[in-house]
XYZ file of C-alpha atoms in Angstrom:
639
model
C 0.000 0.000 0.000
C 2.458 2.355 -1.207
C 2.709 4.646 -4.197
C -0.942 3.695 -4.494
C 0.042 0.001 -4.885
C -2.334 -2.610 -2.912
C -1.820 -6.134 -3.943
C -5.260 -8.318 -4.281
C -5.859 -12.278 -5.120
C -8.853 -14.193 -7.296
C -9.332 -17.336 -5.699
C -10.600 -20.708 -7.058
C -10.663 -23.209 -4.102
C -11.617 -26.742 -4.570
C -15.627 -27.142 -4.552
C -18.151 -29.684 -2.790
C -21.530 -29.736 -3.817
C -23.316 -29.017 -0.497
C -20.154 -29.749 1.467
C -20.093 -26.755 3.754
C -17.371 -27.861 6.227
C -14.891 -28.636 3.705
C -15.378 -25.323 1.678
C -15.014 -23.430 4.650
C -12.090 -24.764 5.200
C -10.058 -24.636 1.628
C -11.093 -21.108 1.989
C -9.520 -20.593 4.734
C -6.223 -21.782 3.754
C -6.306 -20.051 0.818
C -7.135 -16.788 2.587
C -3.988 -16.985 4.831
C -2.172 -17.633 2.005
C -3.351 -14.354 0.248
C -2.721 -12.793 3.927
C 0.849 -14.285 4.025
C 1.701 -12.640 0.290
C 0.725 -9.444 1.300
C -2.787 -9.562 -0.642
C -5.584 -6.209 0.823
C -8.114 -8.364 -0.406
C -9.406 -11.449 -2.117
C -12.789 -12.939 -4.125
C -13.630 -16.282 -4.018
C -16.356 -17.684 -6.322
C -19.792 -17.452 -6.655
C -22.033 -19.551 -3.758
C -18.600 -20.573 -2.739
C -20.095 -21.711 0.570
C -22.131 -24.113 -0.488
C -20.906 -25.026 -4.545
C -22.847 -23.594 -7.190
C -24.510 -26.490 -8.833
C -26.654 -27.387 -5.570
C -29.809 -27.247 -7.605
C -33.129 -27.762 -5.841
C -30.854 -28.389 -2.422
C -31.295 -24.349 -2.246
C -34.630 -24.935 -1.156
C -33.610 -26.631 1.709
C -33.460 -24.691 5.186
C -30.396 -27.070 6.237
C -28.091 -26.101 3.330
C -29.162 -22.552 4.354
C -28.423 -22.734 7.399
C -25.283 -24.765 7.510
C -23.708 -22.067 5.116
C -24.424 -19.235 7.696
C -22.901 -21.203 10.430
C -20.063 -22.090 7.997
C -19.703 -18.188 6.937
C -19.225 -17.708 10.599
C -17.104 -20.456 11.091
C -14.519 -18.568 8.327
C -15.115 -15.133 9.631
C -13.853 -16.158 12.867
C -10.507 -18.300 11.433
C -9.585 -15.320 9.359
C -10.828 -12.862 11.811
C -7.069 -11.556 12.975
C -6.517 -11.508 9.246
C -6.194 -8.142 7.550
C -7.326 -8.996 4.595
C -11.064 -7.870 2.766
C -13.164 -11.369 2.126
C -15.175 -11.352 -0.564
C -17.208 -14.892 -0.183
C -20.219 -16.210 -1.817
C -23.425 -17.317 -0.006
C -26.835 -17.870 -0.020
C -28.621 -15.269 2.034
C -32.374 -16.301 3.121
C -34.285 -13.028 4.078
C -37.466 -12.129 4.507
C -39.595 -14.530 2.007
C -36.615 -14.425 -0.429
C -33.487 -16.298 -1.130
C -30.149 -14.106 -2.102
C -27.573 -14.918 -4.194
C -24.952 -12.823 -1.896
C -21.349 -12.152 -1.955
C -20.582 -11.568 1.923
C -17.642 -8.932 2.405
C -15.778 -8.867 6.024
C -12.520 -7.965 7.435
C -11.022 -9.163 10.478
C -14.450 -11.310 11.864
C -16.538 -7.877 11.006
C -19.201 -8.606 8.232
C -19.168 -5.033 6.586
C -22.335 -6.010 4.339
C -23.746 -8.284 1.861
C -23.682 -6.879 -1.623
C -26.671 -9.272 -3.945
C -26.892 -10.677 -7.681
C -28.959 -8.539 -9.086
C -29.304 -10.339 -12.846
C -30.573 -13.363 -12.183
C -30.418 -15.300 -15.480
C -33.152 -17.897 -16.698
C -31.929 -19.237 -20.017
C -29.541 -21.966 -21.396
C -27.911 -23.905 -18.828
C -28.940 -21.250 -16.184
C -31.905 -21.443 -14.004
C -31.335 -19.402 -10.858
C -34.800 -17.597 -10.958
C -35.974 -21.051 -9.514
C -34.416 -20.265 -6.431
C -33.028 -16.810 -6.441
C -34.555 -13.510 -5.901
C -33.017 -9.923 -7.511
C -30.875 -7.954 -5.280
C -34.029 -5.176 -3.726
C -33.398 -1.526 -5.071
C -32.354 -0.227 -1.648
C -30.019 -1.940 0.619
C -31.809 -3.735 3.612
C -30.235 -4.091 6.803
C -30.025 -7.695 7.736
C -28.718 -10.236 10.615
C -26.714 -12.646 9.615
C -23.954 -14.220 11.585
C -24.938 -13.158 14.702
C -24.284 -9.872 12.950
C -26.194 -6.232 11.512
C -25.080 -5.393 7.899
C -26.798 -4.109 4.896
C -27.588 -6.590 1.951
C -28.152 -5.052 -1.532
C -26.952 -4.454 -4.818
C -25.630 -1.197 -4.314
C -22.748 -1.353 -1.699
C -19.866 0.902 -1.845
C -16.785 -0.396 0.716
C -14.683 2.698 1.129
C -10.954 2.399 2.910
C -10.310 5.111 5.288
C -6.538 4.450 5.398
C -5.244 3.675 1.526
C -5.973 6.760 -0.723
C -8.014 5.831 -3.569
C -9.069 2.596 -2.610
C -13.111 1.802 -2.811
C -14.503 -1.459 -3.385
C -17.701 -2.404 -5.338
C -18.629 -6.114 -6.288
C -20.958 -7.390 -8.473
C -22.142 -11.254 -9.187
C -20.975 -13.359 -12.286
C -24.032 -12.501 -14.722
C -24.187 -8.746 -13.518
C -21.255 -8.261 -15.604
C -22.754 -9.998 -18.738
C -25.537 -7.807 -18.975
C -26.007 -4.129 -20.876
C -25.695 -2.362 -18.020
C -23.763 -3.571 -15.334
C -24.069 -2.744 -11.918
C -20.344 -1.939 -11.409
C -20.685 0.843 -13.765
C -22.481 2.856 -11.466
C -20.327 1.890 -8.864
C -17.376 3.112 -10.505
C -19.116 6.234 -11.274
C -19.671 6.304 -7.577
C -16.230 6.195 -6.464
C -15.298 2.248 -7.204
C -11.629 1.581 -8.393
C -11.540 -1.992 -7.677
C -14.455 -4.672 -8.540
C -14.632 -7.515 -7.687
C -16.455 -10.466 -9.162
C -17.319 -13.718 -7.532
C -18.451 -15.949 -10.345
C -19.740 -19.403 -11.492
C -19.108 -19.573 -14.984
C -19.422 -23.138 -17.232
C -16.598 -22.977 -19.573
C -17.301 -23.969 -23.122
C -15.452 -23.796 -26.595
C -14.199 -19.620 -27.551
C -16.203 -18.440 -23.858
C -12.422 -18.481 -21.919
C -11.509 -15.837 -24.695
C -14.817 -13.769 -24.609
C -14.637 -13.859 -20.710
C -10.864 -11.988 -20.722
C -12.072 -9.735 -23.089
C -14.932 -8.444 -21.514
C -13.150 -7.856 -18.262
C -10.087 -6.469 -19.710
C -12.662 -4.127 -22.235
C -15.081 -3.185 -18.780
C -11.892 -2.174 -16.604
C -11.365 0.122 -19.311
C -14.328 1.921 -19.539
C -14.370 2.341 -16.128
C -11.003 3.306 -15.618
C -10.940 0.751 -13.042
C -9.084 -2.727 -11.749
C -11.598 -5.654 -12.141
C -11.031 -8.915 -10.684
C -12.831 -12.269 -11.635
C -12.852 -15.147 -9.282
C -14.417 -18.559 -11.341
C -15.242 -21.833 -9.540
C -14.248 -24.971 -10.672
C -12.754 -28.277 -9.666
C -15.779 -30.179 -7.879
C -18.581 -28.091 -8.811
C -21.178 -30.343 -10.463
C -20.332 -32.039 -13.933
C -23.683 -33.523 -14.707
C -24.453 -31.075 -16.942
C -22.036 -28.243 -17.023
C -17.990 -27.791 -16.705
C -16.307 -25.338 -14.979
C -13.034 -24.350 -15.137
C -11.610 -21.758 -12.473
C -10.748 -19.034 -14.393
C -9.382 -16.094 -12.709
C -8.672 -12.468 -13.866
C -7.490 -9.169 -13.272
C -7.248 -6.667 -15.235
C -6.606 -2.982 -14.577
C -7.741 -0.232 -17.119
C -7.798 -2.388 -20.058
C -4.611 -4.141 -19.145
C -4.790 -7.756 -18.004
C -2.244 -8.083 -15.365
C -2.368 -11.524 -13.750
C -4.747 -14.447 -15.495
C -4.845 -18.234 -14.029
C -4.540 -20.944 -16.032
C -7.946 -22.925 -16.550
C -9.015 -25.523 -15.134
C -6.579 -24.893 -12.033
C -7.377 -24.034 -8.310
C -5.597 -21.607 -5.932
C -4.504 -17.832 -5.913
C -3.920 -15.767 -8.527
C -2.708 -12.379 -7.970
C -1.438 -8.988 -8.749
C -0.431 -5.163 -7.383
C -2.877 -2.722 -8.620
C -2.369 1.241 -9.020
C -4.824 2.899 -7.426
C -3.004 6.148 -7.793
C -2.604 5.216 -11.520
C -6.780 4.672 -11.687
C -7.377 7.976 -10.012
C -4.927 10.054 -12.074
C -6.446 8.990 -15.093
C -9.838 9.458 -14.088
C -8.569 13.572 -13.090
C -7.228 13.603 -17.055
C -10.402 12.128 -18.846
C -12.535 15.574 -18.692
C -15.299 13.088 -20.024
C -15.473 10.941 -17.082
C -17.647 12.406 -14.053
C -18.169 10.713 -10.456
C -21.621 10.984 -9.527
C -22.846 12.103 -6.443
C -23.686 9.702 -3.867
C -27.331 9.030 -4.915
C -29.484 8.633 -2.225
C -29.853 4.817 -2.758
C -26.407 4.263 -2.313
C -25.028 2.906 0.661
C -20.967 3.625 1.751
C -19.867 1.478 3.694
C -16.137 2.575 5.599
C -12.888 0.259 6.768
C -9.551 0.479 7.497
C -6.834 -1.849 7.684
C -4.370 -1.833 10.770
C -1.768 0.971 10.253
C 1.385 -1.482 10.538
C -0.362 -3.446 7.644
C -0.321 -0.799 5.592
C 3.522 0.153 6.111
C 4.978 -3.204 5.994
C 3.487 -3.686 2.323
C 6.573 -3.983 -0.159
C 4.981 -3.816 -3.761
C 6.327 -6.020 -6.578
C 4.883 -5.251 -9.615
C 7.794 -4.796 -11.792
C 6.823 -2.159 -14.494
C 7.767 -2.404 -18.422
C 11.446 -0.554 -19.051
C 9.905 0.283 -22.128
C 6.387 1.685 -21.900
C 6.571 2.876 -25.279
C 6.925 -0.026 -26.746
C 4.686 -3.087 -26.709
C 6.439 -6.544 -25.387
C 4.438 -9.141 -27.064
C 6.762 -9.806 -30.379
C 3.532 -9.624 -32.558
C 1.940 -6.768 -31.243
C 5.288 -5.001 -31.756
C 5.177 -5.801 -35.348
C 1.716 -4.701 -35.762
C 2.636 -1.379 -33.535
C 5.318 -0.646 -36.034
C 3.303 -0.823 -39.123
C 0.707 1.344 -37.632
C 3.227 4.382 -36.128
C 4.993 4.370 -40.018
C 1.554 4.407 -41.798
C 0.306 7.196 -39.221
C 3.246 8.817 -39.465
C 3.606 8.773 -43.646
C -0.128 9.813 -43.171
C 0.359 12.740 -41.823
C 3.354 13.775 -43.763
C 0.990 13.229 -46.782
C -2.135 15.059 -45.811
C 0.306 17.689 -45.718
C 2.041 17.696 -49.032
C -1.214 17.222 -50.658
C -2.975 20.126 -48.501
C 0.240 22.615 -49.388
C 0.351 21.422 -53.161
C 4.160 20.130 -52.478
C 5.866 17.280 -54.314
C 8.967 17.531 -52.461
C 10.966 16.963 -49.196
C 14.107 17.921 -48.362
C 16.048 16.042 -45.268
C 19.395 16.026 -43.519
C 20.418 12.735 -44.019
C 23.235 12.493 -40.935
C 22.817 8.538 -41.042
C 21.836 8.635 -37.682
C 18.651 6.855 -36.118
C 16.069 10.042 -36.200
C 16.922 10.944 -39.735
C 16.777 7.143 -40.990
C 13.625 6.680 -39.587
C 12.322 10.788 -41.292
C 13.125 9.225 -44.615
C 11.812 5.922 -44.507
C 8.935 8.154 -43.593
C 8.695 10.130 -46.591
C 9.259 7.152 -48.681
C 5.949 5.792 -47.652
C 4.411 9.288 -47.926
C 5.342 9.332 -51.491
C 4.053 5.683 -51.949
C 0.655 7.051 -50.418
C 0.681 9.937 -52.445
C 1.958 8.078 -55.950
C 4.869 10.577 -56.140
C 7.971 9.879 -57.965
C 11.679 9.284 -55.154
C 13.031 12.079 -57.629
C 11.189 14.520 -55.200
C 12.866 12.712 -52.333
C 15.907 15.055 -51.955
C 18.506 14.016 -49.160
C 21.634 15.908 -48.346
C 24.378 14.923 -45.875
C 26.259 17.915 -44.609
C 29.317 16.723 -42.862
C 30.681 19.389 -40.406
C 33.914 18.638 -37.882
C 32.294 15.838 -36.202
C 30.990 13.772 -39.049
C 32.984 10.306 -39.194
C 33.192 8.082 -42.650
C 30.888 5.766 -41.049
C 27.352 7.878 -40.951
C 28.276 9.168 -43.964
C 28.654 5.912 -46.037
C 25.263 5.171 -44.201
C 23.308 7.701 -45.166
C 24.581 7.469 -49.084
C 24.045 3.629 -48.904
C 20.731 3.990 -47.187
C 19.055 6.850 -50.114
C 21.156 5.036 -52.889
C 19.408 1.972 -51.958
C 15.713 3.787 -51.443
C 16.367 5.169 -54.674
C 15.873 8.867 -53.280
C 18.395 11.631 -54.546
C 21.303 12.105 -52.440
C 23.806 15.095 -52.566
C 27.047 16.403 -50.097
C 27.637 19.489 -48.893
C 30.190 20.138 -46.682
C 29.141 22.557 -44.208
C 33.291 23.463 -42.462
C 33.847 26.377 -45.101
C 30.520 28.130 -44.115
C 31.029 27.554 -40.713
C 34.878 28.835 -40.347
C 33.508 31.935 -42.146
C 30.725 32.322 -39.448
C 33.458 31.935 -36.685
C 35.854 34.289 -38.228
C 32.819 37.316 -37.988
C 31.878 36.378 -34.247
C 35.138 36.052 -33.784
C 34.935 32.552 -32.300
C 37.778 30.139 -31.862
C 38.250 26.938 -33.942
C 40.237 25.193 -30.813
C 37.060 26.486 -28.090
C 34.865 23.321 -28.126
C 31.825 25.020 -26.456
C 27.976 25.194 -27.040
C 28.401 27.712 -29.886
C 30.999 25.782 -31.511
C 28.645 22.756 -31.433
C 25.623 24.733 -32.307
C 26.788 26.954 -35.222
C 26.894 23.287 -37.102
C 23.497 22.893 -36.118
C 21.909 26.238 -37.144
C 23.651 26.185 -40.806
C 22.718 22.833 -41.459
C 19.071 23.952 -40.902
C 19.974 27.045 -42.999
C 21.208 25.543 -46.262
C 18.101 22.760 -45.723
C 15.829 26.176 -45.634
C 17.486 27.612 -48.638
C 17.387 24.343 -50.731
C 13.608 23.611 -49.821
C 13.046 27.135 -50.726
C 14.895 26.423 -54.199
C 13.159 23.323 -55.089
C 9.242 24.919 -53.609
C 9.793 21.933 -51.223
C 8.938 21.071 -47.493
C 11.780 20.608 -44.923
C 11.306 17.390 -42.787
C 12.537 17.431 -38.980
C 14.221 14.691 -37.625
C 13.837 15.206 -34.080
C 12.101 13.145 -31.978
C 10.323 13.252 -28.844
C 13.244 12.245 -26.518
C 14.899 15.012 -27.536
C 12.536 17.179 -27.412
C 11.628 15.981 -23.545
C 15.487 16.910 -22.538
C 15.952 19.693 -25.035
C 18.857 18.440 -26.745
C 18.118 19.981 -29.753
C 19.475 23.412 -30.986
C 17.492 26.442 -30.769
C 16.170 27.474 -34.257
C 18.853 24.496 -35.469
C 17.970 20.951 -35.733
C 14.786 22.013 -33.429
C 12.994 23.625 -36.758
C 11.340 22.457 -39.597
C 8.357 22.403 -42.029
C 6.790 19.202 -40.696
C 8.183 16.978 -37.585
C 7.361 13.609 -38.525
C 8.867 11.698 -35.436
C 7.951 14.692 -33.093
C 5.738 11.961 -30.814
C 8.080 9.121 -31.442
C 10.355 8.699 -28.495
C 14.209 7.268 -29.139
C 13.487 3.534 -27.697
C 10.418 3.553 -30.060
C 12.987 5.160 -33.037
C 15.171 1.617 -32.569
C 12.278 -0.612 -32.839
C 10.783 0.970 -36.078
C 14.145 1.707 -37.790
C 14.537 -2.539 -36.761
C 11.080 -2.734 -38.236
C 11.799 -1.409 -41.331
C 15.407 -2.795 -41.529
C 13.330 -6.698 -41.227
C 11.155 -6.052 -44.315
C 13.737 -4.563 -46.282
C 16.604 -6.199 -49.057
C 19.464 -7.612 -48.393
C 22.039 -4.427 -48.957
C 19.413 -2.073 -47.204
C 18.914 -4.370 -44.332
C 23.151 -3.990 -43.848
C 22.662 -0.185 -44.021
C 19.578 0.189 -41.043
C 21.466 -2.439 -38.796
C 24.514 -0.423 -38.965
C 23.094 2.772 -37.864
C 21.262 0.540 -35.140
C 24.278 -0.319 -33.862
C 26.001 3.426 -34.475
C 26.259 5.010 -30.921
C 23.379 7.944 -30.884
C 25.112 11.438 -31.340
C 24.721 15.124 -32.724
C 28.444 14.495 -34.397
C 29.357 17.893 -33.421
C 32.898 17.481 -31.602
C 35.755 16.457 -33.678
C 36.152 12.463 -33.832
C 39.048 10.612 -31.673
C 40.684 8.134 -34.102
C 38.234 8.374 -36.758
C 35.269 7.313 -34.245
C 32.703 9.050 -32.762
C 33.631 11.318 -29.743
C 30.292 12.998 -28.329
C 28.257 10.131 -27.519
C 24.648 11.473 -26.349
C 23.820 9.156 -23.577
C 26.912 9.359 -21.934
C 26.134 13.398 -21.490
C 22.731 13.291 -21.039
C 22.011 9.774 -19.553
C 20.320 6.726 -21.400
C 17.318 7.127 -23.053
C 15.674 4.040 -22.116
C 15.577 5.467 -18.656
C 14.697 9.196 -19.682
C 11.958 7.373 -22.062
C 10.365 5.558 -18.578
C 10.857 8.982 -16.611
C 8.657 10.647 -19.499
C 6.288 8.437 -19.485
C 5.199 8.021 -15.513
C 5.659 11.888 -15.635
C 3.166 12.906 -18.743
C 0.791 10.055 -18.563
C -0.307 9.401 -14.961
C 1.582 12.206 -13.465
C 3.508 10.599 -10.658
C 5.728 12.200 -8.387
C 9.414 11.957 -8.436
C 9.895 9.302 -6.038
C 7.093 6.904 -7.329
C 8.911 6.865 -10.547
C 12.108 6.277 -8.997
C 10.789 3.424 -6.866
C 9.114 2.491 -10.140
C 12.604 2.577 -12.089
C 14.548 0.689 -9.340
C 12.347 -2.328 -9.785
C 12.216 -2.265 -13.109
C 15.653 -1.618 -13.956
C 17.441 -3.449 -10.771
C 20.593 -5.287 -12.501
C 20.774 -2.649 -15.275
C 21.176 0.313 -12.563
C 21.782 0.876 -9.085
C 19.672 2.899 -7.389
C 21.959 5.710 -7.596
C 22.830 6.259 -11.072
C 19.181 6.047 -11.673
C 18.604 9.058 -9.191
C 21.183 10.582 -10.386
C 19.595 10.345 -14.092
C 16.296 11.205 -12.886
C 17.291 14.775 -11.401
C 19.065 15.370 -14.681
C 15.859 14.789 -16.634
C 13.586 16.626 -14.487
C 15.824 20.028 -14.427
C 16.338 19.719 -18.759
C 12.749 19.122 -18.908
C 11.663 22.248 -17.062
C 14.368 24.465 -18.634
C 14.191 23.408 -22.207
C 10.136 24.257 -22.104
C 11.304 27.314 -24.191
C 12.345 24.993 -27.023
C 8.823 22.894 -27.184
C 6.458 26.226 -27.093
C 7.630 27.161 -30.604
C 7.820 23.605 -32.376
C 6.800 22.606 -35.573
C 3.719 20.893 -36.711
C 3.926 17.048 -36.630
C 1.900 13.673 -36.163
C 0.782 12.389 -32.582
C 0.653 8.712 -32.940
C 0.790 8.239 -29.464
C -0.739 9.023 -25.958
C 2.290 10.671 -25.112
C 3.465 13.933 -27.033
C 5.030 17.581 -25.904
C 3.312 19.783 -28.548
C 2.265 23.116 -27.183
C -1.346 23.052 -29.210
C -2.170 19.655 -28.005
C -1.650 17.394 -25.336
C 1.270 19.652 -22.739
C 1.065 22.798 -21.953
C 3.319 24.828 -19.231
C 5.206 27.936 -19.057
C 8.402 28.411 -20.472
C 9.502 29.793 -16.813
C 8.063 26.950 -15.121
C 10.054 26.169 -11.703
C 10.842 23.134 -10.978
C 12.261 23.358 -7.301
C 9.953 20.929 -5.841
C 10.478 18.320 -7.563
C 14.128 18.362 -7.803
C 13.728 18.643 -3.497
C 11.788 15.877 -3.411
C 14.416 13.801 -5.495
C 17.199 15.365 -3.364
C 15.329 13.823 -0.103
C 15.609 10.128 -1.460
């Protein structure tokens, strides 16, 4: 229960048909288990109490019976637990019989949330013995014990920010209006679903869908607890599926037709920052018919909990190898999309680039390539120029030539060292001074002849930068920073490396050669002199490696988290490729460029967002160019 991590468990314990005493007890050793890993809360399945496929036996006042004494039996084994039980039971009250999911914590029955779909079709016959939850919660006894039995139950947790509980029953969340979206809408971040669902051929599939698809409406974790082994096979199968999913995002699935725990940290603080960005989500106001029910867990619970979800090093990039390739295809065709839309919209039939041979403007001209494919334009308008300055080793130069030889773009050197002695000589700046305006008089005339030949030709300067860059500011001021169009202006540099790959993959022979060698071409502006022909100024040794600055970005712009939750975050999932201390030390640096360079991103270029993250000053970030950034940097200096 830190950062807004709380750890929670689906559980699937062995079933007997009317065999009270025994369920009671499986649940209760898987319930310490969940306790012993650290779990705030588990859901066990449907009728768990008694088995699902009891049939007629509901009708029965001893089954009814036994399962309150037995729900009383397991409050009281788990009662110096402190862990939220979500159990299912039978609930007799009044002249009806409930279909009830009992929630306690530590022996204290907090309320009795009830099935309010009760389905009648297929396989299904539940109306024979089940009544709908009633419209307004009822206070009931049960268990020697005064709690309120409905469908509309809201379990909020005094003591862990963001955490509030709704649960509804197996069908509830089948139907076309659930009643878990009105408990999100109420405050809910995690549901919970004890279920009973017969498995047959494609319905596993359907079943992770729908709760991975429902968490994301709601903006909310959902987890779905399945019986299986033992409940009744005379007519149906069931296979102890168990899910959770958070926000669209299935985080921990067990495998079917297994029993036990299956579980997973969820980020409540994640949930609640991205219901604060989505202006189209609203909570509603308690209605009236909503009943809040409060808890707390014991204040030494809540500090000893160590989280251990490990969080992708690359959130930018998808890890399933097929989604990856189907990611890539999509970013180039969005990309070459917007590139042209704007050709067409201008009336332009030509690009110029700065071909350096470096990642960025690889990936800007295999761009354009696929722009002109779009558009049905002949390479000829394709026009590439290297410019090789003092820092410019053989080795991105052959690159780039092999790589627009091979595209069969045109291709064309021009030395920029004449131009830029000449500049030096009027400012009067020394060859032998290696300093920023050494480095960034390069820059700016490179952009300069590109603007003069684009202006020559009527054609469109395309900017290489990408959104890395752009994030630290390691671009040059009215240099490499401006263009006519940004195509890679949302792509971030670990993304750069996978599409360049991409490309590289699906490309001949002699071409393929080319991409991998600027793959493995350490990333710099080639603005120093080289040592011994090879590169000297090698970015990520100045600025720190991207693949951090890339997960810094992300936490920061997405969910907003502070400083130290992203540095937790990074020392988890980077422990063996950092220490803790490097990546501190990388995070400060990225935190002070990113407020200081602002001035750089409030004047870019147009360009393509093909992703959720981007930095452009009409879109999706917006902040001051005098920004301060003194409290976060404190709160990094005080880890």
């Amino acid at each position: 229960m830190k950062d807004g991590l709380i750890r929670i468990a689906a559980a699937t314990p062995e079933t007997g048909v009317a065999d009270v005493k025994a369920n009671i007890a499986r649940m209760g050793e898987l319930a310490r288990e969940a306790a012993q890993q650290g779990c705030a809360a588990v859901v066990f399945p449907e009728l768990a109490v008694t088995g699902y496929t009891c049939g007629d036996l509901f009708r029965d006042a001893t089954l009814i019976q036994a399962a309150e004494r037995g729900l009383s039996q397991l409050m009281e084994e788990t009662g110096k637990l402190d862990l939220l039980c979500v159990v299912g039971v039978p609930v007799a009250f009044r002249g009806g019989l409930y279909n009830c999911a009992a929630v306690f914590l530590r022996g204290k029955l907090l309320g009795l949330p009830a099935k309010t779909h009760i389905p009648n079709y297929a396989e299904f016959y539940e109306a024979r013995h089940f009544t709908p939850a009633p419209e307004k919660a009822e206070t009931v006894l049960y268990c020697g014990q005064r709690a309120p039995m409905g469908g509309n139950l809201l379990f909020s947790c005094e003591n862990v920010t963001g955490l509030a509980v709704g649960v509804e029953i197996c069908e509830d969340l089948w139907v076309a209006g659930p009643p878990s979206t009105r408990l999100a809408q109420c405050g809910a971040t995690v549901l919970l679903n004890p279920s009973c669902s017969d498995e047959t051929i494609g319905k596993a599939e359907y079943r992770r869908e729908l709760v991975k698809s429902h968490s994301a409406r709601l903006l909310a974790a959902y987890a779905y607890a399945d019986s299986g082994f033992g409940e009744s096979t005379t007519d149906m199968v069931f296979s102890g599926h168990r899910l959770i999913a958070e926000n669209g995002a299935l985080l921990s699935e067990g495998e079917l037709f297994t029993t036990g725990l299956t579980m997973a940290d969820l980020d409540l603080e994640r949930l609640v920052q991205e219901r604060r960005r989505m202006s189209t989500w609203r909570e509603w106001p308690d209605p009236e018919e909503m009943t809040r029910v409060s808890f707390s867990y014991r204040e030494e619970t809540v500090r000893a909990f160590e989280p251990q979800r490990v969080f992708p090093k690359t959130p930018f990039v998808p890890g399933n190898g097929g989604d990856l390739e189907k990611r890539c295809s999509m970013i180039l065709a969005m990309q070459s999309e917007g590139l042209a839309v704007r050709l067409k919209h201008i009336g332009c039939s030509t690009v110029v680039i700065g071909l350096s041979g470096g990642l960025d403007s690889t990936l800007a001209l295999l761009v354009a390539v696929r722009a002109f494919d779009r558009l049905k334009l002949p390479y000829s308008g394709i026009k590439t120029y290297s410019m090789p300055g003092f820092g410019t080793t053989s080795r991105t130069k052959s690159n780039a030539q092999k790589i627009a030889e091979e595209l069969g773009v045109s291709f064309r050197e021009i030395s920029i060292e004449k131009a830029v002695r000449q500049h030096f000589s009027d400012i009067g700046q020394s060859e032998e001074t290696l300093d920023v305006t050494y480095e960034n008089s390069q820059a700016r005339e490179r952009t300069q002849v590109l603007m003069d030949l684009a202006n020559q030709c009527g054609g469109l300067v395309v900017g290489t930068g990408d959104l890395s860059e752009l994030a630290l500011g390691w671009a040059t001021y009215n240099g490499d920073h401006m263009s006519m169009y940004a195509v890679n202006a949302s792509i971030p540099k670990t993304l750069v490396r996978y599409l360049v790959r991409y490309a590289a993959d699906h490309s001949g022979e002699a071409l393929k050669r080319a991409l991998y060698d600027v793959l493995d071409t350490p990333v710099s502006p080639e603005l120093l002199p080289p040592k011994d022909g090879e590169i000297a100024q090698k970015t990520e040794e100045l600025v720190g490696p991207y693949e951090l600055h890339d997960f810094f970005l992300y936490y920061l712009l997405r969910f907003g988290f502070t400083p130290g939750k992203i540095y937790r975050m990074a020392c988890r999932s980077f422990a063996g490729d950092y220490s803790p201390e490097v990546i501190r030390h990388w995070l400060r640096t990225f935190y002070r460029r990113f407020f200081t360079q602002q001035f750089k991103r409030s004047c870019l270029p147009d360009g393509p967002k093909v992703g959720s993250v981007t930095l452009s000053p009409r879109g999706d970030f917006r902040m001051p160019s005098d920004a301060c950034c003194t409290v976060w940097l404190e709160e990094i200096d005080r880890l």
